[in-house]
Coordinates of C-alpha atoms and ligand atoms in Angstrom, one line a residue:
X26 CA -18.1 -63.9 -9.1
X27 CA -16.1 -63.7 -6.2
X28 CA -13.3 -63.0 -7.9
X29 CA -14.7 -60.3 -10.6
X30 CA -16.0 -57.7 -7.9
X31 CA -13.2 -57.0 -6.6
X32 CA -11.6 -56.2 -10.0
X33 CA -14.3 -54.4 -11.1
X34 CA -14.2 -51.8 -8.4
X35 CA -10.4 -51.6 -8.9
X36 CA -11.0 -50.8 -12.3
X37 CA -13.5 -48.4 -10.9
X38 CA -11.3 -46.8 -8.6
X39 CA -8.8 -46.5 -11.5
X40 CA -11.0 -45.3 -14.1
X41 CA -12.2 -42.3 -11.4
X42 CA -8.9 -41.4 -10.7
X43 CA -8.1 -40.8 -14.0
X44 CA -11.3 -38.6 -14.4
X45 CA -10.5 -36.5 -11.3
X46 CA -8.2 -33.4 -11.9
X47 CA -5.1 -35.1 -10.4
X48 CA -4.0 -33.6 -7.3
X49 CA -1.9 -30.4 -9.2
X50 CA -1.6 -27.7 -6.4
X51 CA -1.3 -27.4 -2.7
X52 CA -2.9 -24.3 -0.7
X53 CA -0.8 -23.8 1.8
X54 CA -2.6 -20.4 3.8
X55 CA -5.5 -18.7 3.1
X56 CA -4.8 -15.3 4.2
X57 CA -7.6 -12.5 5.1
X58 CA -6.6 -8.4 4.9
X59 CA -9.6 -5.7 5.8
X60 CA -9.2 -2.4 4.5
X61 CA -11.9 0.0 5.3
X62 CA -13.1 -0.2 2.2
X63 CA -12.1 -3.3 0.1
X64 CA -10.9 -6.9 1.2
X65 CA -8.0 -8.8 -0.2
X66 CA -8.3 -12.8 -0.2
X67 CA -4.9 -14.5 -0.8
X68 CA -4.2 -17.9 -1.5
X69 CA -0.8 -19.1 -1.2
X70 CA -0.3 -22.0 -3.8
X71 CA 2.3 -24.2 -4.3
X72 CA 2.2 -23.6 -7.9
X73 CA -0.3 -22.5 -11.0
X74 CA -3.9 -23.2 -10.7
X75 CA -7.4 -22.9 -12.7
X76 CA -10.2 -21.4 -10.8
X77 CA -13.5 -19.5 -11.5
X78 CA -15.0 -17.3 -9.3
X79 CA -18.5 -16.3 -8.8
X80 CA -20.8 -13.4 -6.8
X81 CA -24.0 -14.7 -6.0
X82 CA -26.8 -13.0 -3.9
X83 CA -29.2 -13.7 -1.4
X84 CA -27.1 -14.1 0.5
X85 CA -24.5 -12.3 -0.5
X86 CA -21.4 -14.6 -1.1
X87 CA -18.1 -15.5 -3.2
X88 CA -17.8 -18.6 -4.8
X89 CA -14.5 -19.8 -5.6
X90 CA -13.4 -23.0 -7.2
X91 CA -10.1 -24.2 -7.3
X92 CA -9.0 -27.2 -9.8
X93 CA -7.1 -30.0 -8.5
X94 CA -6.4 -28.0 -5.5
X95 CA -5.3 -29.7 -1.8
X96 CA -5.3 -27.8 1.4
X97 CA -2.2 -28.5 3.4
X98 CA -2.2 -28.3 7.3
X99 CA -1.7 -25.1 7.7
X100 CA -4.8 -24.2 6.0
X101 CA -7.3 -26.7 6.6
X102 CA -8.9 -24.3 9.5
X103 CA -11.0 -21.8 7.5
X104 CA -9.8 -18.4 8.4
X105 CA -11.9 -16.1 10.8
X106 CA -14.0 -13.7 8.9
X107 CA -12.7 -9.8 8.5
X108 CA -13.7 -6.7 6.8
X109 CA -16.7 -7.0 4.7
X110 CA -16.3 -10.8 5.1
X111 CA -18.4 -12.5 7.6
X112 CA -17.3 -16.5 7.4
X113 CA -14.9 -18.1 5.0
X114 CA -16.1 -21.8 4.5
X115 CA -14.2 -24.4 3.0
X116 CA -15.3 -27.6 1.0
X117 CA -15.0 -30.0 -2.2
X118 CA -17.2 -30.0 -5.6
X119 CA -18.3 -33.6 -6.1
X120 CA -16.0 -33.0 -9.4
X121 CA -12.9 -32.7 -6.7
X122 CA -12.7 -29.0 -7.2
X123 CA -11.9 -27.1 -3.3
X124 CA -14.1 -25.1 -3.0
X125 CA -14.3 -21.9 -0.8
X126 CA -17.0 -19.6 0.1
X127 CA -17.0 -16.1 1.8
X128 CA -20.1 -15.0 3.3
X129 CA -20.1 -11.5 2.7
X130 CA -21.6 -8.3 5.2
X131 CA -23.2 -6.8 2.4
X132 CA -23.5 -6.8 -1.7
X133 CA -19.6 -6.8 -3.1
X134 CA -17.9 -6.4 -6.1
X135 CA -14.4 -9.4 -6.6
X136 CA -12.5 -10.0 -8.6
X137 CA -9.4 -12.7 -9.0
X138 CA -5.9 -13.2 -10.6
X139 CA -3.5 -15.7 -10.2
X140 CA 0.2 -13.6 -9.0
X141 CA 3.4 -15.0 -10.5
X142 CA 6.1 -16.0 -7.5
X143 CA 7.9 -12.8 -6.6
X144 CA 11.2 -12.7 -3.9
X145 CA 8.8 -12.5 -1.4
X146 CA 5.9 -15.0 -2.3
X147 CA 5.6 -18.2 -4.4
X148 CA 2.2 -18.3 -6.5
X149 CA -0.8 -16.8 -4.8
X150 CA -4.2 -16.4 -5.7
X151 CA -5.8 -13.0 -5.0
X152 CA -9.3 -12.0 -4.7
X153 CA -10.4 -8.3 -4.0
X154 CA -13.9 -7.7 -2.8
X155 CA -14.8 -4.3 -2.9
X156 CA -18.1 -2.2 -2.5
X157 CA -20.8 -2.0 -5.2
X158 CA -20.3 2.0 -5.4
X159 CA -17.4 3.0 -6.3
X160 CA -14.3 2.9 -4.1
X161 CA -13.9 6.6 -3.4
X162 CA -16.1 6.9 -0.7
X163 CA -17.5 11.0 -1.4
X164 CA -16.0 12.3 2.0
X165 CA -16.9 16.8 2.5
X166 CA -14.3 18.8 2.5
X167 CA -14.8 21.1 5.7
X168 CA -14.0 24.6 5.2
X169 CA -13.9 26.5 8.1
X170 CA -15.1 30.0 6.8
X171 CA -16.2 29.7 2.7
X172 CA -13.5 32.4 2.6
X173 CA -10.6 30.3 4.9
X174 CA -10.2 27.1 4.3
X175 CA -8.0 24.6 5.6
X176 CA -5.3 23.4 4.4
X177 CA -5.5 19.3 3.1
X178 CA -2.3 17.5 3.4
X179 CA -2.3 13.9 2.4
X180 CA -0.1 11.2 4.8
X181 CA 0.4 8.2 2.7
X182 CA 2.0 5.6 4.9
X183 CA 3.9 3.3 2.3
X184 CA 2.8 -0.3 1.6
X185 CA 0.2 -2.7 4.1
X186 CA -1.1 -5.3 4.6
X187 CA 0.7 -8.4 2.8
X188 CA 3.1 -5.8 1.5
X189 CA 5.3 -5.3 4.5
X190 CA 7.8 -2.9 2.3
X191 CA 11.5 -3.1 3.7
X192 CA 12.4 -5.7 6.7
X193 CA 15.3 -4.7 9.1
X194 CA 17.8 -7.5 10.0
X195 CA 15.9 -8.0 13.5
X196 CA 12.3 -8.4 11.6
X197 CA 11.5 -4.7 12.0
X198 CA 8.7 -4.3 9.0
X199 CA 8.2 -0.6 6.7
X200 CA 4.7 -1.2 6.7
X201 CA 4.6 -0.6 10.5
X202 CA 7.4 2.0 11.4
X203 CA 5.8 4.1 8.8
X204 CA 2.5 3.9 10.2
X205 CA 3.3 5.1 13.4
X206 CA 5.2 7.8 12.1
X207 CA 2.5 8.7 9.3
X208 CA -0.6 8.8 12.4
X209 CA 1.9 11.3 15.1
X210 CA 2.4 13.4 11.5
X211 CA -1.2 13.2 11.1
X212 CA -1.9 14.3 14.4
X213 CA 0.6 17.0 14.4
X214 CA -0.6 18.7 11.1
X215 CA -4.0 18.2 12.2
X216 CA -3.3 20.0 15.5
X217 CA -2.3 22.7 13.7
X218 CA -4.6 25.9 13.4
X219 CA -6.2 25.9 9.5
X220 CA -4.3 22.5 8.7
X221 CA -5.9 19.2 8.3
X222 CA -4.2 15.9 7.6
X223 CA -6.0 12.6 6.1
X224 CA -4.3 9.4 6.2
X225 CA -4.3 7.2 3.4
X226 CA -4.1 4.2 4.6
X227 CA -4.7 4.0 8.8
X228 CA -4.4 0.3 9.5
X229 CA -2.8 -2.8 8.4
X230 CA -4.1 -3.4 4.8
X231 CA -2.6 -3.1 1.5
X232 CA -4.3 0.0 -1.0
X233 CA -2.7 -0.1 -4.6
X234 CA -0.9 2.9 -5.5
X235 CA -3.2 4.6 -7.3
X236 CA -6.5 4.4 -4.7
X237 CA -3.9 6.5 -2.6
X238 CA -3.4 9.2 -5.1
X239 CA -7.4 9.4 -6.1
X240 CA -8.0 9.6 -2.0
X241 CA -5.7 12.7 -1.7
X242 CA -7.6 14.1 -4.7
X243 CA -10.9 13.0 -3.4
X244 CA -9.9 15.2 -0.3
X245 CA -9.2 18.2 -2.2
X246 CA -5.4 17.7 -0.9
X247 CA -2.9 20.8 -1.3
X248 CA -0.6 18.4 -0.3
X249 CA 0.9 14.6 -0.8
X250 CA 3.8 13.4 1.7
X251 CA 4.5 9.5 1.2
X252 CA 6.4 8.2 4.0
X253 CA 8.9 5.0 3.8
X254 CA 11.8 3.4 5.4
X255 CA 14.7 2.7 2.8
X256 CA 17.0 -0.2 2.4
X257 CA 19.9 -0.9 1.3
X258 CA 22.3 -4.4 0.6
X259 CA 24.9 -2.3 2.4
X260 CA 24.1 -2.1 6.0
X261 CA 26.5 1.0 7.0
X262 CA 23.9 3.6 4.8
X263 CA 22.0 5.4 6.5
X264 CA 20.1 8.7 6.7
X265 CA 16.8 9.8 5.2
X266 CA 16.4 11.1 2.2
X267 CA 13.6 13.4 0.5
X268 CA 12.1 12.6 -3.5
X269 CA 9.9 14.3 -6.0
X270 CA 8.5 12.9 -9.1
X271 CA 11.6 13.6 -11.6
X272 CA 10.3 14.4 -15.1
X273 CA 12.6 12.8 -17.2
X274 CA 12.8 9.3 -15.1
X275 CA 15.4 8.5 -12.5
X276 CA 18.3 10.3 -13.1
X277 CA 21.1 7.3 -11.6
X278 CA 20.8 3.9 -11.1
X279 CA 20.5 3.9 -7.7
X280 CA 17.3 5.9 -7.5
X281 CA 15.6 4.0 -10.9
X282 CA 16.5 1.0 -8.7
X283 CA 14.4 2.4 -5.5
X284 CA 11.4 3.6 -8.0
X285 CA 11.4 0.0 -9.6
X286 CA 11.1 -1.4 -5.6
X287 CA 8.8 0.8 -4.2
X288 CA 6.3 0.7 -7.3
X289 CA 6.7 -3.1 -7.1
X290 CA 4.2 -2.5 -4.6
X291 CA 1.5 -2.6 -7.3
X292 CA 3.3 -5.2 -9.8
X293 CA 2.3 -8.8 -7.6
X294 CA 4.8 -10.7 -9.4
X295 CA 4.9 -8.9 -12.5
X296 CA 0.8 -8.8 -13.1
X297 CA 0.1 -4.7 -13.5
X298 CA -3.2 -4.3 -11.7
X299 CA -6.2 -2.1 -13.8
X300 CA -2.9 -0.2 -15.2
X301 CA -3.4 -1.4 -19.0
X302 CA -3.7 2.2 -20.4
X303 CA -0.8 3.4 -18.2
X304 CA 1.3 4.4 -20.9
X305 CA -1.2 6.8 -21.9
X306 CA -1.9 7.7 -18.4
X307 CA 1.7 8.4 -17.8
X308 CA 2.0 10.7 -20.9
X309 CA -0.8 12.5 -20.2
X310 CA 0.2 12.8 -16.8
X311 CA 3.5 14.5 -17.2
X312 CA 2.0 17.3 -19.4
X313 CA 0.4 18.7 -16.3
X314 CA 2.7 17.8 -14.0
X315 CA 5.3 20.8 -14.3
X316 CA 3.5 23.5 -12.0
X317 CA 2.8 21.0 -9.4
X318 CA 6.5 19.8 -9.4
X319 CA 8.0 23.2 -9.1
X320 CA 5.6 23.4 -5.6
X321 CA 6.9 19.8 -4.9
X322 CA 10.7 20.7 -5.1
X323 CA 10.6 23.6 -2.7
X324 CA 8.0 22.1 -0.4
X325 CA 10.9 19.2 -0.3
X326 CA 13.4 21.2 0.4
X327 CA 12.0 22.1 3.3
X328 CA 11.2 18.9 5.0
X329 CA 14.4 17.7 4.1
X330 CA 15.8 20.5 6.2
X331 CA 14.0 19.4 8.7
X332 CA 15.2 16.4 8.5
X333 CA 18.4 17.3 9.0
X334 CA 18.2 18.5 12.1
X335 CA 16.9 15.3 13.5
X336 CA 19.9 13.3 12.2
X337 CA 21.8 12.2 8.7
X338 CA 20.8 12.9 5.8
X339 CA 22.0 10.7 3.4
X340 CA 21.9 13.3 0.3
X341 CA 21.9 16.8 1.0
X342 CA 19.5 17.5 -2.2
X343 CA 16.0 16.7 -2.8
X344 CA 16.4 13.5 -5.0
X345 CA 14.2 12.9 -7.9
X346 CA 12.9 9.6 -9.4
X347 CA 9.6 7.8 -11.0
X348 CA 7.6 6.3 -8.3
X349 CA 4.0 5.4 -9.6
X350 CA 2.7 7.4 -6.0
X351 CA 3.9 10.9 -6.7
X352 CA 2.2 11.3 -9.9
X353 CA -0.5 13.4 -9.2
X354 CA -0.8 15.7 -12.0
X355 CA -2.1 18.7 -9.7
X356 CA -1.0 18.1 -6.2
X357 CA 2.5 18.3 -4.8
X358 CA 3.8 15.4 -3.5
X359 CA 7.1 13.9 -2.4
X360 CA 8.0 10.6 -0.8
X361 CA 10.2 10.5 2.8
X362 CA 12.6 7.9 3.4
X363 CA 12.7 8.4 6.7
X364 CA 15.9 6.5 7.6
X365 CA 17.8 3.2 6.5
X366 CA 15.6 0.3 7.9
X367 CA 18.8 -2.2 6.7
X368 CA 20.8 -0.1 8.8
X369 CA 20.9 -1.9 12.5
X370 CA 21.2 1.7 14.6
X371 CA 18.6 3.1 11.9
X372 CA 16.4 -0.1 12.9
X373 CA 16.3 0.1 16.7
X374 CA 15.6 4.5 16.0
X375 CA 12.5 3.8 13.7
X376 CA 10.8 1.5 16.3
X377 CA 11.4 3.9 19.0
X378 CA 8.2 6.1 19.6
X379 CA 10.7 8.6 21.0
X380 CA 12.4 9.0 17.1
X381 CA 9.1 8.5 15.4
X382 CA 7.8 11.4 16.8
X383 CA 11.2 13.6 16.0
X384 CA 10.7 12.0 12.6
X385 CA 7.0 13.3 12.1
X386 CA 8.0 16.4 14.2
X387 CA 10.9 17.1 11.2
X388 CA 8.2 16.4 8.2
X389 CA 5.6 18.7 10.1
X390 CA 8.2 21.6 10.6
X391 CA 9.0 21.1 6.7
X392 CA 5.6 21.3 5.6
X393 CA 4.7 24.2 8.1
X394 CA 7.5 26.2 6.8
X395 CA 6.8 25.5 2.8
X396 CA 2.8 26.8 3.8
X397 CA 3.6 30.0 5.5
X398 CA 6.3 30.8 2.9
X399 CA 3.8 30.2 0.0
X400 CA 0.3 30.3 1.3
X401 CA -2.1 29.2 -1.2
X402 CA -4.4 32.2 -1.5
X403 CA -8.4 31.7 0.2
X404 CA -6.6 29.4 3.0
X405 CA -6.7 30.1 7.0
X406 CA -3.1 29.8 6.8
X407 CA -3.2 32.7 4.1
X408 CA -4.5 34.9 6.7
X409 CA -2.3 33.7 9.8
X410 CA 0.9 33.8 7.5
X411 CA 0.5 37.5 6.7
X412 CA -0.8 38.8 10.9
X413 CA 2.2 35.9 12.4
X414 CA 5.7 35.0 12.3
X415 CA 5.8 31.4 10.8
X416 CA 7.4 29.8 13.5
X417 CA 5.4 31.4 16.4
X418 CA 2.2 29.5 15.6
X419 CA 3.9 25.9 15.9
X420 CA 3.6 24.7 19.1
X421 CA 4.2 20.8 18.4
X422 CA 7.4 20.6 16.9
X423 CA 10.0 18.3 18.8
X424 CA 12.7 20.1 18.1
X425 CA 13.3 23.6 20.0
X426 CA 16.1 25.0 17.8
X427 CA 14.0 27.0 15.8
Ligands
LIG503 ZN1 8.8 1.9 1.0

């Protein structure tokens, strides 16, 4: 007897081991972004896992499971709560499962997919919450007279949130220089008699390509300016350069290369988010695409001399190439790469709030220009383009020149 207990909870122990899912994955961070209007969960995993997720209500809450899954030190704390997520709790199933719960604010919609190891991350697993309704939150337009409106113009500050965009040799992130430079923009168009800018992203959170595109339309937007930092392997380029959607796809290497990065922003490790019918999408796209691309090239032009005037400009034409952000079918948009981020002057500029405001000075002076020379017709700026000069009514521009 003595002798067989022992080996029988050996066997035991053996025989539940077995059963367990093995130890397969470690979870290294559990990482939290708030948007205003959706939440991204991340996961980062040492390597491929199972899970299931589930909502359940009353209260309101997430329930995600995670096979054969090990928190590592770094993520044994349970993150602090953000966004529409009150409390993150952290446990194990009795069938070894980890198990993770978010308390949630209110009633959510989630949903999860596992995100292939990119240059940037190794495996992650993401979970977006988002509200019940649907994500384009019905915002009024407000016209000023039913006869003079104002003028929409959509700031898109590229990337967010775990998408930091292009990284400077001394850490400086996209994500953040063009913030800064997207809000003084913001400010400075809004400023601006009949003009009002909306910003489609305003914090540090991560909205797919596509949300920021159906926000500008769910403005009404007469206009789309994307604003980005470029880089480069080649640490001497610099200067900013101005793109339009081009119809018949990049037309050089270089610039298919740039549409392949800054659309990767979408792609988490290959996995194409809601995009299945994008082919179609695409197609159908372009058809319409020609009238608002003709208002796109000469509205580009004019930033771009703009631009100039702060400092280089890396290519004296409006460049053209595919990215996934200027695809509006019916408002004109172009994408600013404001300067070389890879370029170590370029770097130390874009943090400086002194250049940022030249910067967003430059793109405001562009956009100014393209409205008063081609007013859309029932706009306030209609009616002060045809009793003013175009350049008397600025009064925020950085740059005295004129
Ligand atoms: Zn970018």
């Amino acid at each position: 007897m003595k002798f067989r207990i022992p080996q029988i909870a050996w066997v035991m122990l053996l025989s539940t081991s077995w059963m367990l899912p093995a130890h397969a994955v470690d979870v290294r961070a559990i990482r939290l972004w708030a948007g205003p209007d959706s939440t991204r969960v991340v996961l980062d995993l040492s390597g491929s896992a199972q899970h299931s997720l589930q909502v359940l209500k009353n209260p309101d809450r997430v329930v995600l499971d995670v096979a054969g899954a090990r928190l590592t030190s770094g993520a044994r704390t349970a993150p602090a709560g953000t966004g529409m997520v009150k409390q993150v709790r952290l446990g194990r199933r009795p069938t070894g499962e980890l198990r993770i719960v978010l308390d949630m604010a209110r009633p959510i919609q989630a949903k999860s997919f596992l995100a292939a190891p990119n240059n940037r991350y190794g495996y992650r697993l993401v979970i977006d919450l988002g509200q019940t309704q649907s994500v384009e939150t019905p915002v009024k337009v407000e016209h000023a007279r039913p006869d003079a409106r104002d003028l929409i113009i959509a700031v898109d500050a590229g990337h967010g949130g775990e998408d930091p965009g292009a990284i400077g040799k001394n850490g400086t992130r996209e994500k953040d220089v063009v913030l800064a430079i997207a809000r003084e923009l913001a400010l400075k168009i809004s400023a601006e008699p009949g003009m009002k800018a909306v910003l489609t992203r305003n914090g540090d959170y991560f909205v797919p390509l596509r949300d920021r595109m159906r926000r500008a339309r769910a403005q009404q937007a007469d206009l789309f300016v994307s604003v980005h930092a470029d880089s480069i392997r080649d640490r001497r380029v610099d200067g900013s350069s101005v793109y339009i959607l081009s119809q018949r796809g990049a037309t050089d290497e270089a610039s298919r290369w740039l549409a392949e990065r800054e659309n990767a922003s979408d792609l988490i490790g290959g996995v194409s988010l809601d995009d299945k019918d994008d082919v179609l999408a695409s197609v159908l796209l372009d058809l319409s695409q020609s009238a608002s691309l003709s208002a796109s090239q000469v509205a580009a032009e004019r930033v771009l001399r703009e631009l100039n005037r702060v400092g280089e400009v890396r290519k004296p034409q409006v460049q053209q190439a595919r990215f996934m952000v200027l695809k509006s079918p019916d408002i004109p948009s172009m994408l600013v790469e404001t300067a070389y981020i890879s370029n170590p002057q370029e770097e130390v500029r874009l943090r400086s709030p002194l250049h940022q405001e030249k910067l967003a000075a430059a793109i405001h002076q562009g956009v100014h220009d393209y409205f008063y020379a081609n007013p859309p017709a029932g706009t306030r700026v209609a009616q002060l383009a045809a009793g003013a000069a175009p350049r008397a009514v600025l009064a925020t521009a950085g740059d005295s020149g004129g």
